[in-house]
PDB file of C-alpha atoms in Angstrom:
ATOM      1  CA  UNK A 861    -136.823 -24.723   9.281  1.00 63.00           C
ATOM      2  CA  UNK A 862    -133.326 -23.794   7.824  1.00 80.00           C
ATOM      3  CA  UNK A 863    -132.923 -23.462   4.024  1.00 86.00           C
ATOM      4  CA  UNK A 864    -130.402 -25.677   2.247  1.00 88.00           C
ATOM      5  CA  UNK A 865    -127.423 -24.358   0.273  1.00 88.00           C
ATOM      6  CA  UNK A 866    -128.669 -25.654  -3.208  1.00 87.00           C
ATOM      7  CA  UNK A 867    -127.909 -22.991  -5.784  1.00 90.00           C
ATOM      8  CA  UNK A 868    -130.395 -23.114  -8.645  1.00 92.00           C
ATOM      9  CA  UNK A 869    -129.119 -20.234 -10.807  1.00 94.00           C
ATOM     10  CA  UNK A 870    -131.729 -17.568 -12.123  1.00 96.00           C
ATOM     11  CA  UNK A 871    -134.916 -19.305 -13.182  1.00 96.00           C
ATOM     12  CA  UNK A 872    -137.248 -17.231 -15.372  1.00 96.00           C
ATOM     13  CA  UNK A 873    -140.631 -17.248 -13.696  1.00 93.00           C
ATOM     14  CA  UNK A 874    -142.851 -17.193 -15.715  1.00 92.00           C
ATOM     15  CA  UNK A 875    -140.798 -17.200 -19.000  1.00 92.00           C
ATOM     16  CA  UNK A 876    -141.672 -14.038 -20.821  1.00 91.00           C
ATOM     17  CA  UNK A 877    -139.392 -14.687 -23.852  1.00 93.00           C
ATOM     18  CA  UNK A 878    -136.355 -16.803 -24.823  1.00 94.00           C
ATOM     19  CA  UNK A 879    -134.121 -16.050 -27.856  1.00 94.00           C
ATOM     20  CA  UNK A 880    -131.050 -17.806 -29.495  1.00 95.00           C
ATOM     21  CA  UNK A 881    -127.654 -16.339 -28.893  1.00 93.00           C
ATOM     22  CA  UNK A 882    -124.193 -17.573 -29.891  1.00 90.00           C
ATOM     23  CA  UNK A 883    -121.734 -18.348 -27.145  1.00 85.00           C
ATOM     24  CA  UNK A 884    -118.645 -16.319 -27.537  1.00 65.00           C
ATOM     25  CA  UNK A 885    -115.873 -18.122 -29.600  1.00 58.00           C
ATOM     26  CA  UNK A 886    -113.178 -16.310 -27.829  1.00 59.00           C
ATOM     27  CA  UNK A 887    -114.230 -17.712 -24.433  1.00 59.00           C
ATOM     28  CA  UNK A 888    -113.717 -21.335 -25.210  1.00 54.00           C
ATOM     29  CA  UNK A 889    -111.317 -22.876 -22.746  1.00 54.00           C
ATOM     30  CA  UNK A 890    -111.457 -20.143 -19.964  1.00 58.00           C
ATOM     31  CA  UNK A 891    -113.414 -20.044 -16.788  1.00 53.00           C
ATOM     32  CA  UNK A 892    -116.519 -18.698 -18.474  1.00 57.00           C
ATOM     33  CA  UNK A 893    -116.631 -21.649 -20.887  1.00 74.00           C
ATOM     34  CA  UNK A 894    -119.470 -23.740 -19.819  1.00 83.00           C
ATOM     35  CA  UNK A 895    -122.894 -22.063 -19.985  1.00 88.00           C
ATOM     36  CA  UNK A 896    -125.331 -23.651 -17.465  1.00 92.00           C
ATOM     37  CA  UNK A 897    -129.125 -23.261 -17.448  1.00 94.00           C
ATOM     38  CA  UNK A 898    -129.597 -20.421 -14.978  1.00 95.00           C
ATOM     39  CA  UNK A 899    -126.400 -18.618 -15.620  1.00 94.00           C
ATOM     40  CA  UNK A 900    -126.671 -14.782 -15.900  1.00 93.00           C
ATOM     41  CA  UNK A 901    -125.095 -13.846 -19.200  1.00 92.00           C
ATOM     42  CA  UNK A 902    -123.840 -10.661 -20.783  1.00 89.00           C
ATOM     43  CA  UNK A 903    -124.006  -9.491 -24.348  1.00 84.00           C
ATOM     44  CA  UNK A 904    -120.439  -8.745 -25.820  1.00 81.00           C
ATOM     45  CA  UNK A 905    -119.829  -5.985 -28.341  1.00 81.00           C
ATOM     46  CA  UNK A 906    -119.508  -8.721 -31.085  1.00 81.00           C
ATOM     47  CA  UNK A 907    -123.237  -9.860 -30.441  1.00 83.00           C
ATOM     48  CA  UNK A 908    -122.138 -13.006 -28.769  1.00 84.00           C
ATOM     49  CA  UNK A 909    -122.653 -13.999 -25.007  1.00 87.00           C
ATOM     50  CA  UNK A 910    -120.727 -15.236 -22.062  1.00 83.00           C
ATOM     51  CA  UNK A 911    -121.438 -16.191 -18.577  1.00 84.00           C
ATOM     52  CA  UNK A 912    -121.421 -13.064 -16.428  1.00 81.00           C
ATOM     53  CA  UNK A 913    -119.083 -12.797 -13.560  1.00 73.00           C
ATOM     54  CA  UNK A 914    -118.871  -9.077 -13.455  1.00 65.00           C
ATOM     55  CA  UNK A 915    -121.307  -6.904 -11.275  1.00 64.00           C
ATOM     56  CA  UNK A 916    -121.989  -3.663 -12.961  1.00 59.00           C
ATOM     57  CA  UNK A 917    -121.861  -5.170 -16.421  1.00 68.00           C
ATOM     58  CA  UNK A 918    -124.904  -4.789 -18.551  1.00 80.00           C
ATOM     59  CA  UNK A 919    -126.675  -8.134 -18.280  1.00 88.00           C
ATOM     60  CA  UNK A 920    -128.720  -9.730 -21.033  1.00 91.00           C
ATOM     61  CA  UNK A 921    -130.722 -12.227 -19.016  1.00 94.00           C
ATOM     62  CA  UNK A 922    -130.418 -15.836 -17.824  1.00 95.00           C
ATOM     63  CA  UNK A 923    -129.593 -18.901 -19.979  1.00 95.00           C
ATOM     64  CA  UNK A 924    -132.382 -21.429 -20.148  1.00 96.00           C
ATOM     65  CA  UNK A 925    -130.345 -24.247 -22.088  1.00 94.00           C
ATOM     66  CA  UNK A 926    -126.913 -25.777 -21.286  1.00 93.00           C
ATOM     67  CA  UNK A 927    -123.830 -25.682 -23.535  1.00 90.00           C
ATOM     68  CA  UNK A 928    -120.888 -27.871 -22.538  1.00 83.00           C
ATOM     69  CA  UNK A 929    -117.294 -26.958 -22.279  1.00 78.00           C
ATOM     70  CA  UNK A 930    -114.987 -26.664 -25.313  1.00 76.00           C
ATOM     71  CA  UNK A 931    -117.654 -26.130 -27.899  1.00 78.00           C
ATOM     72  CA  UNK A 932    -119.158 -23.071 -29.714  1.00 83.00           C
ATOM     73  CA  UNK A 933    -122.909 -23.003 -30.091  1.00 88.00           C
ATOM     74  CA  UNK A 934    -126.313 -21.502 -29.520  1.00 92.00           C
ATOM     75  CA  UNK A 935    -127.817 -20.791 -26.006  1.00 93.00           C
ATOM     76  CA  UNK A 936    -131.477 -19.886 -25.358  1.00 96.00           C
ATOM     77  CA  UNK A 937    -131.586 -16.869 -23.106  1.00 96.00           C
ATOM     78  CA  UNK A 938    -134.534 -15.380 -21.189  1.00 96.00           C
ATOM     79  CA  UNK A 939    -133.593 -11.869 -22.334  1.00 94.00           C
ATOM     80  CA  UNK A 940    -136.850  -9.739 -21.805  1.00 94.00           C
ATOM     81  CA  UNK A 941    -135.773  -6.677 -19.762  1.00 92.00           C
ATOM     82  CA  UNK A 942    -139.068  -7.172 -17.504  1.00 93.00           C
ATOM     83  CA  UNK A 943    -138.354 -10.876 -16.969  1.00 96.00           C
ATOM     84  CA  UNK A 944    -138.666 -11.931 -13.275  1.00 97.00           C
ATOM     85  CA  UNK A 945    -136.327 -14.695 -11.854  1.00 97.00           C
ATOM     86  CA  UNK A 946    -136.326 -16.963  -8.880  1.00 97.00           C
ATOM     87  CA  UNK A 947    -132.877 -17.344  -7.315  1.00 96.00           C
ATOM     88  CA  UNK A 948    -131.279 -18.358  -4.052  1.00 94.00           C
ATOM     89  CA  UNK A 949    -129.380 -16.048  -1.559  1.00 92.00           C
ATOM     90  CA  UNK A 950    -125.777 -17.063  -1.296  1.00 89.00           C
ATOM     91  CA  UNK A 951    -125.827 -17.209   2.451  1.00 84.00           C
ATOM     92  CA  UNK A 952    -123.283 -14.472   3.204  1.00 84.00           C
ATOM     93  CA  UNK A 953    -125.636 -11.565   4.159  1.00 76.00           C
ATOM     94  CA  UNK A 954    -128.517 -10.523   6.400  1.00 79.00           C
ATOM     95  CA  UNK A 955    -131.751 -11.758   4.921  1.00 86.00           C
ATOM     96  CA  UNK A 956    -134.837  -9.946   6.129  1.00 86.00           C
ATOM     97  CA  UNK A 957    -138.160  -8.471   4.856  1.00 90.00           C
ATOM     98  CA  UNK A 958    -136.475  -4.991   4.698  1.00 88.00           C
ATOM     99  CA  UNK A 959    -134.468  -6.287   1.787  1.00 91.00           C
ATOM    100  CA  UNK A 960    -137.605  -6.119  -0.550  1.00 93.00           C
ATOM    101  CA  UNK A 961    -137.388  -3.010  -2.759  1.00 93.00           C
ATOM    102  CA  UNK A 962    -133.534  -2.906  -2.447  1.00 93.00           C
ATOM    103  CA  UNK A 963    -131.090  -3.874  -5.129  1.00 93.00           C
ATOM    104  CA  UNK A 964    -128.313  -6.631  -4.948  1.00 92.00           C
ATOM    105  CA  UNK A 965    -125.641  -8.109  -7.237  1.00 90.00           C
ATOM    106  CA  UNK A 966    -125.178 -11.647  -8.096  1.00 91.00           C
ATOM    107  CA  UNK A 967    -122.254 -14.104  -7.535  1.00 89.00           C
ATOM    108  CA  UNK A 968    -120.976 -16.605 -10.040  1.00 87.00           C
ATOM    109  CA  UNK A 969    -120.635 -19.909  -8.162  1.00 85.00           C
ATOM    110  CA  UNK A 970    -119.523 -23.093  -9.738  1.00 84.00           C
ATOM    111  CA  UNK A 971    -122.073 -24.786 -11.658  1.00 86.00           C
ATOM    112  CA  UNK A 972    -122.738 -28.680 -11.308  1.00 85.00           C
ATOM    113  CA  UNK A 973    -121.717 -30.410 -14.593  1.00 84.00           C
ATOM    114  CA  UNK A 974    -123.501 -33.688 -13.711  1.00 85.00           C
ATOM    115  CA  UNK A 975    -126.838 -31.956 -13.141  1.00 87.00           C
ATOM    116  CA  UNK A 976    -126.078 -29.128 -15.771  1.00 89.00           C
ATOM    117  CA  UNK A 977    -127.182 -26.713 -13.020  1.00 90.00           C
ATOM    118  CA  UNK A 978    -125.926 -23.140 -12.517  1.00 93.00           C
ATOM    119  CA  UNK A 979    -124.207 -21.965  -9.420  1.00 92.00           C
ATOM    120  CA  UNK A 980    -125.180 -18.233  -9.798  1.00 93.00           C
ATOM    121  CA  UNK A 981    -126.716 -16.888  -6.691  1.00 93.00           C
ATOM    122  CA  UNK A 982    -127.933 -13.564  -5.245  1.00 92.00           C
ATOM    123  CA  UNK A 983    -125.540 -11.682  -2.993  1.00 91.00           C
ATOM    124  CA  UNK A 984    -128.023 -10.255  -0.381  1.00 89.00           C
ATOM    125  CA  UNK A 985    -124.948  -8.975   1.608  1.00 88.00           C
ATOM    126  CA  UNK A 986    -124.564  -6.379  -1.270  1.00 87.00           C
ATOM    127  CA  UNK A 987    -128.268  -5.196  -0.809  1.00 87.00           C
ATOM    128  CA  UNK A 988    -128.548  -1.418  -1.254  1.00 86.00           C
ATOM    129  CA  UNK A 989    -131.011   1.275  -2.116  1.00 89.00           C
ATOM    130  CA  UNK A 990    -128.371   2.337  -4.739  1.00 87.00           C
ATOM    131  CA  UNK A 991    -127.398   0.755  -8.093  1.00 86.00           C
ATOM    132  CA  UNK A 992    -126.802  -3.076  -8.168  1.00 88.00           C
ATOM    133  CA  UNK A 993    -127.669  -5.839 -10.751  1.00 88.00           C
ATOM    134  CA  UNK A 994    -131.080  -7.034  -9.452  1.00 93.00           C
ATOM    135  CA  UNK A 995    -134.143  -5.555  -7.737  1.00 93.00           C
ATOM    136  CA  UNK A 996    -135.464  -7.640  -4.922  1.00 95.00           C
ATOM    137  CA  UNK A 997    -139.208  -8.110  -5.502  1.00 96.00           C
ATOM    138  CA  UNK A 998    -140.169 -10.543  -2.889  1.00 95.00           C
ATOM    139  CA  UNK A 999    -139.273 -13.852  -1.160  1.00 93.00           C
ATOM    140  CA  UNK A1000    -140.715 -16.975  -2.556  1.00 94.00           C
ATOM    141  CA  UNK A1001    -143.755 -18.082  -0.617  1.00 92.00           C
ATOM    142  CA  UNK A1002    -143.229 -21.653   0.288  1.00 90.00           C
ATOM    143  CA  UNK A1003    -143.226 -23.617   3.608  1.00 90.00           C
ATOM    144  CA  UNK A1004    -139.717 -24.688   2.906  1.00 89.00           C
ATOM    145  CA  UNK A1005    -138.324 -21.235   2.288  1.00 89.00           C
ATOM    146  CA  UNK A1006    -137.514 -19.460   5.543  1.00 87.00           C
ATOM    147  CA  UNK A1007    -136.456 -15.833   5.400  1.00 88.00           C
ATOM    148  CA  UNK A1008    -132.962 -16.674   6.351  1.00 88.00           C
ATOM    149  CA  UNK A1009    -129.600 -17.512   4.619  1.00 89.00           C
ATOM    150  CA  UNK A1010    -130.150 -19.304   1.318  1.00 91.00           C
ATOM    151  CA  UNK A1011    -133.658 -17.969   0.894  1.00 90.00           C
ATOM    152  CA  UNK A1012    -135.316 -18.188  -2.490  1.00 94.00           C
ATOM    153  CA  UNK A1013    -135.952 -14.677  -3.768  1.00 95.00           C
ATOM    154  CA  UNK A1014    -137.904 -13.199  -6.724  1.00 97.00           C
ATOM    155  CA  UNK A1015    -135.901 -10.564  -8.560  1.00 96.00           C
ATOM    156  CA  UNK A1016    -135.812  -8.476 -11.813  1.00 95.00           C
ATOM    157  CA  UNK A1017    -132.639  -7.448 -13.677  1.00 92.00           C
ATOM    158  CA  UNK A1018    -131.772  -3.816 -13.044  1.00 90.00           C
ATOM    159  CA  UNK A1019    -128.497  -3.619 -15.038  1.00 86.00           C
ATOM    160  CA  UNK A1020    -130.165  -5.101 -18.279  1.00 87.00           C
ATOM    161  CA  UNK A1021    -128.476  -3.847 -21.447  1.00 84.00           C
ATOM    162  CA  UNK A1022    -131.778  -2.406 -22.519  1.00 83.00           C
ATOM    163  CA  UNK A1023    -132.450  -0.414 -19.378  1.00 78.00           C
ATOM    164  CA  UNK A1024    -130.917   2.961 -18.268  1.00 64.00           C
ATOM    165  CA  UNK A1025    -131.216   3.839 -14.545  1.00 53.00           C
ATOM    166  CA  UNK A1026    -130.547   1.140 -11.894  1.00 50.00           C
ATOM    167  CA  UNK A1027    -131.751   2.668  -8.756  1.00 50.00           C
ATOM    168  CA  UNK A1028    -134.730   1.263  -6.887  1.00 49.00           C
ATOM    169  CA  UNK A1029    -137.761  -0.453  -8.253  1.00 49.00           C
TER     170      UNK A1029
END
């Protein structure tokens, strides 16, 4: 059975901890303005967050609440450095069991405003034994999750702002 292209963002599973962070006031009105539940966010030097589109940036975690466009406010973030996430492959790479133990970056797809759902996905085409944003722990065991494009994957953040080295699990 083929997987469907239905981005879910990065869902903390199970939720270890969520803390409140302020959405960066300087980002209102730009491409990072909306913060969807499941968006990977990064911590700015001023202590505020923005939705992360940069691989190699130090990530804070994934938003667990939604904040609409054009406003400043507070977002709950699953920010524990050992937090595991479920996410979907973006369909652009070779998905196989050999990817477990490798690292891959994420891509920032467009969210769905009506559903308040993130478009962030894992880029398995970037999988490597070297440095990348997320370590691939496993594929979600489910009858509707084939090991193919758009597979649901369990990951942990390697480029977390509280972590140092980013190579291997």
